[in-house]
Amino acid sequence: MKIAIGSDHTAVDLKKEIIEFLNTKNNIEVIDLGPSSKERTDYPLYAHDVCTLIQQKQVDYGILICGTGVGMSIAANKHLGIRAVVCSDTFSAKASKQHNDSNVLCFGARVVGSELAKDIVDSFLNAEYEGGRHQKRVDMLDDYLIIK
Ligand code: RB5
């Protein structure tokens, strides 16, 4: 499984911890799209880079971390085919995958501690999309919810 990860300046340390955590798993390859320094930057840049790799099918999932996770999720959901969720609990992370086929997980470095963040990541990655009755609704997201 390939995962692209990005953050803004508020979440560089947590991103590093999450990368180290993912690197302990032998079936996961992580691509770090930055930033590497804590110099102030803009979360939409990193959301765009991560989502582009998913759209190009170069990675399976994305993880985006900013102060709250909110800006990252708003930016990510501007991309066709991206279903980003901001989660501060493990249940939502799991259910978002099962019901919404979420492909980008966002959380906030100012909201969750690193151990909870790791549990959220595990819940997201270990859950399977259930398809079935959910597929029609997931299709609707791309088919006619792009309103200009
Ligand atoms: C940066 O101050 C902060 O606005 C950003 O990290 C994020 O929380 C935005 O949603």
PDB file of C-alpha atoms and ligand atoms in Angstrom:
ATOM      1  CA  MET A   1       0.000   0.000   0.000  1.00  0.00           C
ATOM      2  CA  LYS A   2       1.327   3.450  -0.915  1.00  0.00           C
ATOM      3  CA  ILE A   3       0.480   6.522   1.120  1.00  0.00           C
ATOM      4  CA  ALA A   4       1.307  10.165   0.389  1.00  0.00           C
ATOM      5  CA  ILE A   5       1.537  12.432   3.428  1.00  0.00           C
ATOM      6  CA  GLY A   6       1.715  16.196   3.769  1.00  0.00           C
ATOM      7  CA  SER A   7       1.236  18.839   6.416  1.00  0.00           C
ATOM      8  CA  ASP A   8       1.671  22.535   7.032  1.00  0.00           C
ATOM      9  CA  HIS A   9       4.113  24.206   9.412  1.00  0.00           C
ATOM     10  CA  THR A  10       1.959  23.436  12.477  1.00  0.00           C
ATOM     11  CA  ALA A  11       2.211  19.693  12.006  1.00  0.00           C
ATOM     12  CA  VAL A  12       5.771  18.938  10.904  1.00  0.00           C
ATOM     13  CA  ASP A  13       6.616  17.094  14.134  1.00  0.00           C
ATOM     14  CA  LEU A  14       3.411  15.046  14.128  1.00  0.00           C
ATOM     15  CA  LYS A  15       3.905  14.219  10.439  1.00  0.00           C
ATOM     16  CA  LYS A  16       7.394  12.924  11.258  1.00  0.00           C
ATOM     17  CA  GLU A  17       5.959  10.739  14.043  1.00  0.00           C
ATOM     18  CA  ILE A  18       3.268   9.356  11.761  1.00  0.00           C
ATOM     19  CA  ILE A  19       5.835   8.570   9.061  1.00  0.00           C
ATOM     20  CA  GLU A  20       8.008   6.739  11.599  1.00  0.00           C
ATOM     21  CA  PHE A  21       4.916   4.851  12.785  1.00  0.00           C
ATOM     22  CA  LEU A  22       3.979   3.852   9.224  1.00  0.00           C
ATOM     23  CA  ASN A  23       7.562   2.811   8.516  1.00  0.00           C
ATOM     24  CA  THR A  24       7.281   0.167  11.264  1.00  0.00           C
ATOM     25  CA  LYS A  25       4.684  -1.618   9.104  1.00  0.00           C
ATOM     26  CA  ASN A  26       6.167  -3.738   6.369  1.00  0.00           C
ATOM     27  CA  ASN A  27       3.349  -3.452   3.817  1.00  0.00           C
ATOM     28  CA  ILE A  28       3.313   0.360   3.620  1.00  0.00           C
ATOM     29  CA  GLU A  29       5.393   2.735   1.529  1.00  0.00           C
ATOM     30  CA  VAL A  30       5.151   6.374   2.561  1.00  0.00           C
ATOM     31  CA  ILE A  31       5.887   9.331   0.310  1.00  0.00           C
ATOM     32  CA  ASP A  32       6.522  12.525   2.287  1.00  0.00           C
ATOM     33  CA  LEU A  33       5.468  15.560   0.265  1.00  0.00           C
ATOM     34  CA  GLY A  34       6.643  18.008   2.896  1.00  0.00           C
ATOM     35  CA  PRO A  35       7.223  20.462   4.315  1.00  0.00           C
ATOM     36  CA  SER A  36      10.461  19.577   6.066  1.00  0.00           C
ATOM     37  CA  SER A  37      10.840  22.879   7.935  1.00  0.00           C
ATOM     38  CA  LYS A  38       8.511  24.728  10.306  1.00  0.00           C
ATOM     39  CA  GLU A  39       8.681  27.928   8.280  1.00  0.00           C
ATOM     40  CA  ARG A  40       5.144  29.266   7.838  1.00  0.00           C
ATOM     41  CA  THR A  41       3.502  27.864   4.723  1.00  0.00           C
ATOM     42  CA  ASP A  42       0.064  27.275   3.185  1.00  0.00           C
ATOM     43  CA  TYR A  43      -1.846  24.019   3.663  1.00  0.00           C
ATOM     44  CA  PRO A  44      -3.609  24.036   0.225  1.00  0.00           C
ATOM     45  CA  LEU A  45      -0.238  23.497  -1.503  1.00  0.00           C
ATOM     46  CA  TYR A  46       0.337  20.204   0.286  1.00  0.00           C
ATOM     47  CA  ALA A  47      -3.276  19.093   0.012  1.00  0.00           C
ATOM     48  CA  HIS A  48      -3.041  19.621  -3.736  1.00  0.00           C
ATOM     49  CA  ASP A  49       0.208  17.645  -4.091  1.00  0.00           C
ATOM     50  CA  VAL A  50      -1.118  14.688  -2.078  1.00  0.00           C
ATOM     51  CA  CYS A  51      -4.468  14.631  -3.917  1.00  0.00           C
ATOM     52  CA  THR A  52      -2.770  14.844  -7.296  1.00  0.00           C
ATOM     53  CA  LEU A  53      -0.820  11.657  -6.574  1.00  0.00           C
ATOM     54  CA  ILE A  54      -4.069   9.892  -5.652  1.00  0.00           C
ATOM     55  CA  GLN A  55      -5.800  11.162  -8.800  1.00  0.00           C
ATOM     56  CA  GLN A  56      -2.835   9.901 -10.856  1.00  0.00           C
ATOM     57  CA  LYS A  57      -3.129   6.535  -9.050  1.00  0.00           C
ATOM     58  CA  GLN A  58       0.488   6.784  -7.926  1.00  0.00           C
ATOM     59  CA  VAL A  59      -0.604   6.219  -4.320  1.00  0.00           C
ATOM     60  CA  ASP A  60      -3.610   4.545  -2.688  1.00  0.00           C
ATOM     61  CA  TYR A  61      -4.322   6.984   0.141  1.00  0.00           C
ATOM     62  CA  GLY A  62      -3.368  10.365   1.527  1.00  0.00           C
ATOM     63  CA  ILE A  63      -2.804  11.699   5.015  1.00  0.00           C
ATOM     64  CA  LEU A  64      -2.948  15.470   5.555  1.00  0.00           C
ATOM     65  CA  ILE A  65      -2.237  17.219   8.842  1.00  0.00           C
ATOM     66  CA  CYS A  66      -2.608  20.900   9.669  1.00  0.00           C
ATOM     67  CA  GLY A  67      -3.533  22.680  12.896  1.00  0.00           C
ATOM     68  CA  THR A  68      -7.115  21.428  12.891  1.00  0.00           C
ATOM     69  CA  GLY A  69      -7.298  19.147   9.857  1.00  0.00           C
ATOM     70  CA  VAL A  70     -10.136  21.329   8.643  1.00  0.00           C
ATOM     71  CA  GLY A  71      -8.288  23.451   6.080  1.00  0.00           C
ATOM     72  CA  MET A  72      -6.630  20.346   4.660  1.00  0.00           C
ATOM     73  CA  SER A  73      -9.968  18.540   4.293  1.00  0.00           C
ATOM     74  CA  ILE A  74     -11.628  21.525   2.601  1.00  0.00           C
ATOM     75  CA  ALA A  75      -8.712  21.844   0.171  1.00  0.00           C
ATOM     76  CA  ALA A  76      -8.570  18.105  -0.524  1.00  0.00           C
ATOM     77  CA  ASN A  77     -12.294  17.842  -1.219  1.00  0.00           C
ATOM     78  CA  LYS A  78     -11.951  20.370  -4.063  1.00  0.00           C
ATOM     79  CA  HIS A  79     -10.311  17.578  -6.066  1.00  0.00           C
ATOM     80  CA  LEU A  80     -12.448  15.282  -8.181  1.00  0.00           C
ATOM     81  CA  GLY A  81     -12.441  11.741  -6.840  1.00  0.00           C
ATOM     82  CA  ILE A  82     -11.090  12.768  -3.460  1.00  0.00           C
ATOM     83  CA  ARG A  83     -13.142  11.920  -0.389  1.00  0.00           C
ATOM     84  CA  ALA A  84     -11.320  13.501   2.505  1.00  0.00           C
ATOM     85  CA  VAL A  85     -12.387  13.243   6.131  1.00  0.00           C
ATOM     86  CA  VAL A  86     -11.213  15.115   9.157  1.00  0.00           C
ATOM     87  CA  CYS A  87     -11.230  12.805  12.174  1.00  0.00           C
ATOM     88  CA  SER A  88     -10.483  13.231  15.843  1.00  0.00           C
ATOM     89  CA  ASP A  89     -11.741   9.777  16.783  1.00  0.00           C
ATOM     90  CA  THR A  90     -11.149   6.240  15.618  1.00  0.00           C
ATOM     91  CA  PHE A  91     -14.815   5.398  14.998  1.00  0.00           C
ATOM     92  CA  SER A  92     -15.220   8.134  12.381  1.00  0.00           C
ATOM     93  CA  ALA A  93     -11.972   7.155  10.687  1.00  0.00           C
ATOM     94  CA  LYS A  94     -13.144   3.543  10.383  1.00  0.00           C
ATOM     95  CA  ALA A  95     -16.729   4.398   9.376  1.00  0.00           C
ATOM     96  CA  SER A  96     -15.578   6.914   6.770  1.00  0.00           C
ATOM     97  CA  LYS A  97     -13.720   4.136   4.988  1.00  0.00           C
ATOM     98  CA  GLN A  98     -16.526   1.589   5.373  1.00  0.00           C
ATOM     99  CA  HIS A  99     -19.363   3.865   4.252  1.00  0.00           C
ATOM    100  CA  ASN A 100     -17.822   6.774   2.335  1.00  0.00           C
ATOM    101  CA  ASP A 101     -14.834   5.064   0.716  1.00  0.00           C
ATOM    102  CA  SER A 102     -12.692   7.875   2.095  1.00  0.00           C
ATOM    103  CA  ASN A 103      -9.274   8.104   0.510  1.00  0.00           C
ATOM    104  CA  VAL A 104      -7.713  10.987   2.409  1.00  0.00           C
ATOM    105  CA  LEU A 105      -7.445  11.141   6.199  1.00  0.00           C
ATOM    106  CA  CYS A 106      -6.987  14.553   7.811  1.00  0.00           C
ATOM    107  CA  PHE A 107      -6.451  15.442  11.436  1.00  0.00           C
ATOM    108  CA  GLY A 108      -5.245  18.365  13.484  1.00  0.00           C
ATOM    109  CA  ALA A 109      -1.915  18.581  15.277  1.00  0.00           C
ATOM    110  CA  ARG A 110      -3.534  21.089  17.640  1.00  0.00           C
ATOM    111  CA  VAL A 111      -6.443  18.719  18.270  1.00  0.00           C
ATOM    112  CA  VAL A 112      -5.159  15.180  18.719  1.00  0.00           C
ATOM    113  CA  GLY A 113      -2.100  13.851  20.501  1.00  0.00           C
ATOM    114  CA  SER A 114       0.321  11.630  18.657  1.00  0.00           C
ATOM    115  CA  GLU A 115      -0.857   8.343  20.196  1.00  0.00           C
ATOM    116  CA  LEU A 116      -4.494   9.039  19.310  1.00  0.00           C
ATOM    117  CA  ALA A 117      -3.359  10.133  15.839  1.00  0.00           C
ATOM    118  CA  LYS A 118      -1.640   6.758  15.348  1.00  0.00           C
ATOM    119  CA  ASP A 119      -4.811   4.927  16.439  1.00  0.00           C
ATOM    120  CA  ILE A 120      -6.845   7.046  14.000  1.00  0.00           C
ATOM    121  CA  VAL A 121      -4.420   6.168  11.195  1.00  0.00           C
ATOM    122  CA  ASP A 122      -4.647   2.461  12.068  1.00  0.00           C
ATOM    123  CA  SER A 123      -8.460   2.563  12.142  1.00  0.00           C
ATOM    124  CA  PHE A 124      -8.537   4.241   8.724  1.00  0.00           C
ATOM    125  CA  LEU A 125      -6.018   1.921   7.087  1.00  0.00           C
ATOM    126  CA  ASN A 126      -7.408  -1.310   8.543  1.00  0.00           C
ATOM    127  CA  ALA A 127     -11.030  -0.637   7.569  1.00  0.00           C
ATOM    128  CA  GLU A 128     -12.468  -1.845   4.256  1.00  0.00           C
ATOM    129  CA  TYR A 129     -14.997  -0.044   2.080  1.00  0.00           C
ATOM    130  CA  GLU A 130     -18.256  -2.031   2.252  1.00  0.00           C
ATOM    131  CA  GLY A 131     -19.685  -1.065  -1.156  1.00  0.00           C
ATOM    132  CA  GLY A 132     -23.271  -2.296  -1.594  1.00  0.00           C
ATOM    133  CA  ARG A 133     -25.834   0.323  -0.596  1.00  0.00           C
ATOM    134  CA  HIS A 134     -23.070   2.887  -0.134  1.00  0.00           C
ATOM    135  CA  GLN A 135     -21.886   2.799  -3.740  1.00  0.00           C
ATOM    136  CA  LYS A 136     -24.808   4.787  -5.166  1.00  0.00           C
ATOM    137  CA  ARG A 137     -24.179   7.555  -2.646  1.00  0.00           C
ATOM    138  CA  VAL A 138     -20.432   7.594  -3.248  1.00  0.00           C
ATOM    139  CA  ASP A 139     -21.085   7.797  -7.009  1.00  0.00           C
ATOM    140  CA  MET A 140     -23.357  10.793  -6.401  1.00  0.00           C
ATOM    141  CA  LEU A 141     -20.457  12.727  -4.896  1.00  0.00           C
ATOM    142  CA  ASP A 142     -18.617  12.892  -8.213  1.00  0.00           C
ATOM    143  CA  ASP A 143     -21.548  12.637 -10.589  1.00  0.00           C
ATOM    144  CA  TYR A 144     -23.601  15.615  -9.570  1.00  0.00           C
ATOM    145  CA  LEU A 145     -22.253  17.369  -6.599  1.00  0.00           C
ATOM    146  CA  ILE A 146     -19.756  19.415  -8.594  1.00  0.00           C
ATOM    147  CA  ILE A 147     -21.708  22.654  -8.768  1.00  0.00           C
ATOM    148  CA  LYS A 148     -20.112  25.655 -10.474  1.00  0.00           C
TER     149      LYS A 148
HETATM  150  C1  RB5 B   1      -2.423  27.652  10.584  1.00  0.00           C
HETATM  151  O1  RB5 B   1      -2.379  28.672  11.533  1.00  0.00           O
HETATM  152  C2  RB5 B   1      -3.788  26.989  10.617  1.00  0.00           C
HETATM  153  O2  RB5 B   1      -4.759  27.867  10.163  1.00  0.00           O
HETATM  154  C3  RB5 B   1      -3.795  25.712   9.795  1.00  0.00           C
HETATM  155  O3  RB5 B   1      -2.830  24.848  10.293  1.00  0.00           O
HETATM  156  C4  RB5 B   1      -5.087  24.905   9.788  1.00  0.00           C
HETATM  157  O4  RB5 B   1      -5.510  24.644  11.082  1.00  0.00           O
HETATM  158  C5  RB5 B   1      -6.149  25.382   8.928  1.00  0.00           C
HETATM  159  O5  RB5 B   1      -7.202  24.749   8.797  1.00  0.00           O
END
